[in-house]
Amino acid sequence: MDFQPMKLEERHKEFAVRCYARFMKRAEVTNAFMEEFATDIANAYLETSKSETPQALVEELMTEAAQEIPKDAAYRTAMRKLEMLKSASNKFDNASEEQRDRIIASQMVREYLIKLKANLSDRLRRLNITHRQFPEKYRDLFNQTRKEYFVSYRTENLQNSDNVILELETLYGYVKQRIFQEVNPKEAMKHVNLAHNILKTIATSNAINARQEVIDVTPQNTKQLTDT
């Protein structure tokens, strides 16, 4: 079956833009996309493959495959070949016609998802505002989502060390984005220095917290020990 890329609609692209605005990495955006639009992906597969497999079964097989497809391409290829051999030797010969149809459908779906994931990863990267081909029409959506992201992570309880680290990580992510967006080398270096200082602060805070996590060996029942 010749692979045909899934057509991206506006809602698909807007979803990716919002993901990047929340500081998600490209791999995370791709995985979130495939999970969010599982039904759309199943429809695209059925449309391009002309498969007669029922959509419900396709979605079921895609859900199974999405959990099992490794990230490493070489390992993925080896596993796919191994699974095909296992299917042929252990299952296919003794399977019923219905089971054989499912095995074949599963392999086709798996191969489609592997190709689709690589294709989406390459296409969705352009929807990050740091990419030189970022569509200008999504700039307002990106900036508004970024503002909402910061508001949602705002906290007044900074006595909690975990909240402090979270705030520092959010600031680091923001400064990191400014580094990639800055066109002036001198201004970019200011952001680099600031990001470096934030990283050092995070590392120091983690080290302090690690030293404070001392195991409490104080007896819990002193009365019982005294009586004894």
mmCIF file of C-alpha atoms in Angstrom, residues 94-190:
data_model
loop_
_atom_site.group_PDB
_atom_site.id
_atom_site.type_symbol
_atom_site.label_atom_id
_atom_site.label_comp_id
_atom_site.label_asym_id
_atom_site.label_seq_id
_atom_site.Cartn_x
_atom_site.Cartn_y
_atom_site.Cartn_z
ATOM 1 C CA ASN A 94 -3.472 -22.335 12.292
ATOM 2 C CA ALA A 95 -5.690 -19.276 12.468
ATOM 3 C CA SER A 96 -9.269 -19.043 11.311
ATOM 4 C CA GLU A 97 -10.149 -16.794 8.383
ATOM 5 C CA GLU A 98 -11.355 -14.098 10.768
ATOM 6 C CA GLN A 99 -8.142 -14.279 12.768
ATOM 7 C CA ARG A 100 -6.044 -14.105 9.615
ATOM 8 C CA ASP A 101 -7.901 -11.000 8.498
ATOM 9 C CA ARG A 102 -7.190 -9.392 11.864
ATOM 10 C CA ILE A 103 -3.487 -10.278 11.705
ATOM 11 C CA ILE A 104 -3.157 -8.802 8.229
ATOM 12 C CA ALA A 105 -5.115 -5.687 9.217
ATOM 13 C CA SER A 106 -2.953 -5.256 12.322
ATOM 14 C CA GLN A 107 0.278 -5.345 10.313
ATOM 15 C CA MET A 108 -1.067 -2.860 7.759
ATOM 16 C CA VAL A 109 -2.266 -0.482 10.468
ATOM 17 C CA ARG A 110 1.042 -0.739 12.300
ATOM 18 C CA GLU A 111 3.020 0.068 9.159
ATOM 19 C CA TYR A 112 0.732 3.014 8.380
ATOM 20 C CA LEU A 113 1.111 4.460 11.891
ATOM 21 C CA ILE A 114 4.898 4.216 11.761
ATOM 22 C CA LYS A 115 5.002 6.154 8.499
ATOM 23 C CA LEU A 116 2.334 8.607 9.660
ATOM 24 C CA LYS A 117 4.176 9.384 12.898
ATOM 25 C CA ALA A 118 7.356 10.287 11.025
ATOM 26 C CA ASN A 119 5.360 12.322 8.510
ATOM 27 C CA LEU A 120 3.438 14.236 11.178
ATOM 28 C CA SER A 121 6.593 14.947 13.160
ATOM 29 C CA ASP A 122 8.144 16.568 10.119
ATOM 30 C CA ARG A 123 5.057 18.597 9.188
ATOM 31 C CA LEU A 124 3.978 19.701 12.666
ATOM 32 C CA ARG A 125 7.388 21.179 13.491
ATOM 33 C CA ARG A 126 6.544 24.150 11.259
ATOM 34 C CA LEU A 127 3.745 25.089 13.638
ATOM 35 C CA ASN A 128 6.195 26.056 16.372
ATOM 36 C CA ILE A 129 6.689 29.828 16.496
ATOM 37 C CA THR A 130 10.470 29.332 16.527
ATOM 38 C CA HIS A 131 10.392 27.718 13.085
ATOM 39 C CA ARG A 132 11.241 30.007 10.168
ATOM 40 C CA GLN A 133 8.189 28.750 8.232
ATOM 41 C CA PHE A 134 5.739 29.362 11.082
ATOM 42 C CA PRO A 135 2.441 30.628 9.568
ATOM 43 C CA GLU A 136 1.900 34.229 10.640
ATOM 44 C CA LYS A 137 -1.861 33.710 10.952
ATOM 45 C CA TYR A 138 -1.306 31.529 14.035
ATOM 46 C CA ARG A 139 0.847 34.059 15.911
ATOM 47 C CA ASP A 140 -2.037 35.492 17.947
ATOM 48 C CA LEU A 141 -3.228 31.996 18.861
ATOM 49 C CA PHE A 142 0.265 31.039 19.984
ATOM 50 C CA ASN A 143 0.773 34.174 22.084
ATOM 51 C CA GLN A 144 -2.665 33.944 23.701
ATOM 52 C CA THR A 145 -2.141 30.269 24.567
ATOM 53 C CA ARG A 146 1.290 31.093 26.003
ATOM 54 C CA LYS A 147 -0.255 33.774 28.248
ATOM 55 C CA GLU A 148 -2.950 31.361 29.415
ATOM 56 C CA TYR A 149 -0.277 28.774 30.118
ATOM 57 C CA PHE A 150 1.613 31.130 32.397
ATOM 58 C CA VAL A 151 -1.580 32.124 34.219
ATOM 59 C CA SER A 152 -2.534 28.493 34.796
ATOM 60 C CA TYR A 153 0.848 27.819 36.392
ATOM 61 C CA ARG A 154 0.842 30.898 38.599
ATOM 62 C CA THR A 155 0.954 29.989 42.258
ATOM 63 C CA GLU A 156 1.075 31.944 45.503
ATOM 64 C CA ASN A 157 2.294 29.032 47.607
ATOM 65 C CA LEU A 158 6.018 29.481 47.108
ATOM 66 C CA GLN A 159 6.784 28.065 50.553
ATOM 67 C CA ASN A 160 6.522 24.671 48.866
ATOM 68 C CA SER A 161 9.879 23.792 47.275
ATOM 69 C CA ASP A 162 8.189 21.817 44.484
ATOM 70 C CA ASN A 163 6.215 24.917 43.476
ATOM 71 C CA VAL A 164 9.405 26.982 43.463
ATOM 72 C CA ILE A 165 11.103 24.492 41.136
ATOM 73 C CA LEU A 166 8.035 24.456 38.891
ATOM 74 C CA GLU A 167 8.070 28.243 38.621
ATOM 75 C CA LEU A 168 11.787 28.245 37.854
ATOM 76 C CA GLU A 169 11.316 25.605 35.161
ATOM 77 C CA THR A 170 8.507 27.664 33.620
ATOM 78 C CA LEU A 171 10.732 30.733 33.576
ATOM 79 C CA TYR A 172 13.560 28.733 32.041
ATOM 80 C CA GLY A 173 11.251 27.469 29.297
ATOM 81 C CA TYR A 174 10.128 31.012 28.532
ATOM 82 C CA VAL A 175 13.673 32.376 28.372
ATOM 83 C CA LYS A 176 14.733 29.444 26.216
ATOM 84 C CA GLN A 177 12.010 30.325 23.722
ATOM 85 C CA ARG A 178 13.212 33.945 23.709
ATOM 86 C CA ILE A 179 16.687 32.741 22.804
ATOM 87 C CA PHE A 180 15.404 31.026 19.655
ATOM 88 C CA GLN A 181 13.176 33.960 18.731
ATOM 89 C CA GLU A 182 15.823 36.666 19.186
ATOM 90 C CA VAL A 183 17.527 37.814 15.966
ATOM 91 C CA ASN A 184 19.986 40.186 17.630
ATOM 92 C CA PRO A 185 23.067 38.177 18.770
ATOM 93 C CA LYS A 186 23.790 40.513 21.697
ATOM 94 C CA GLU A 187 20.229 40.309 22.986
ATOM 95 C CA ALA A 188 20.260 36.536 22.493
ATOM 96 C CA MET A 189 23.366 36.263 24.696
ATOM 97 C CA LYS A 190 21.545 38.145 27.462
#
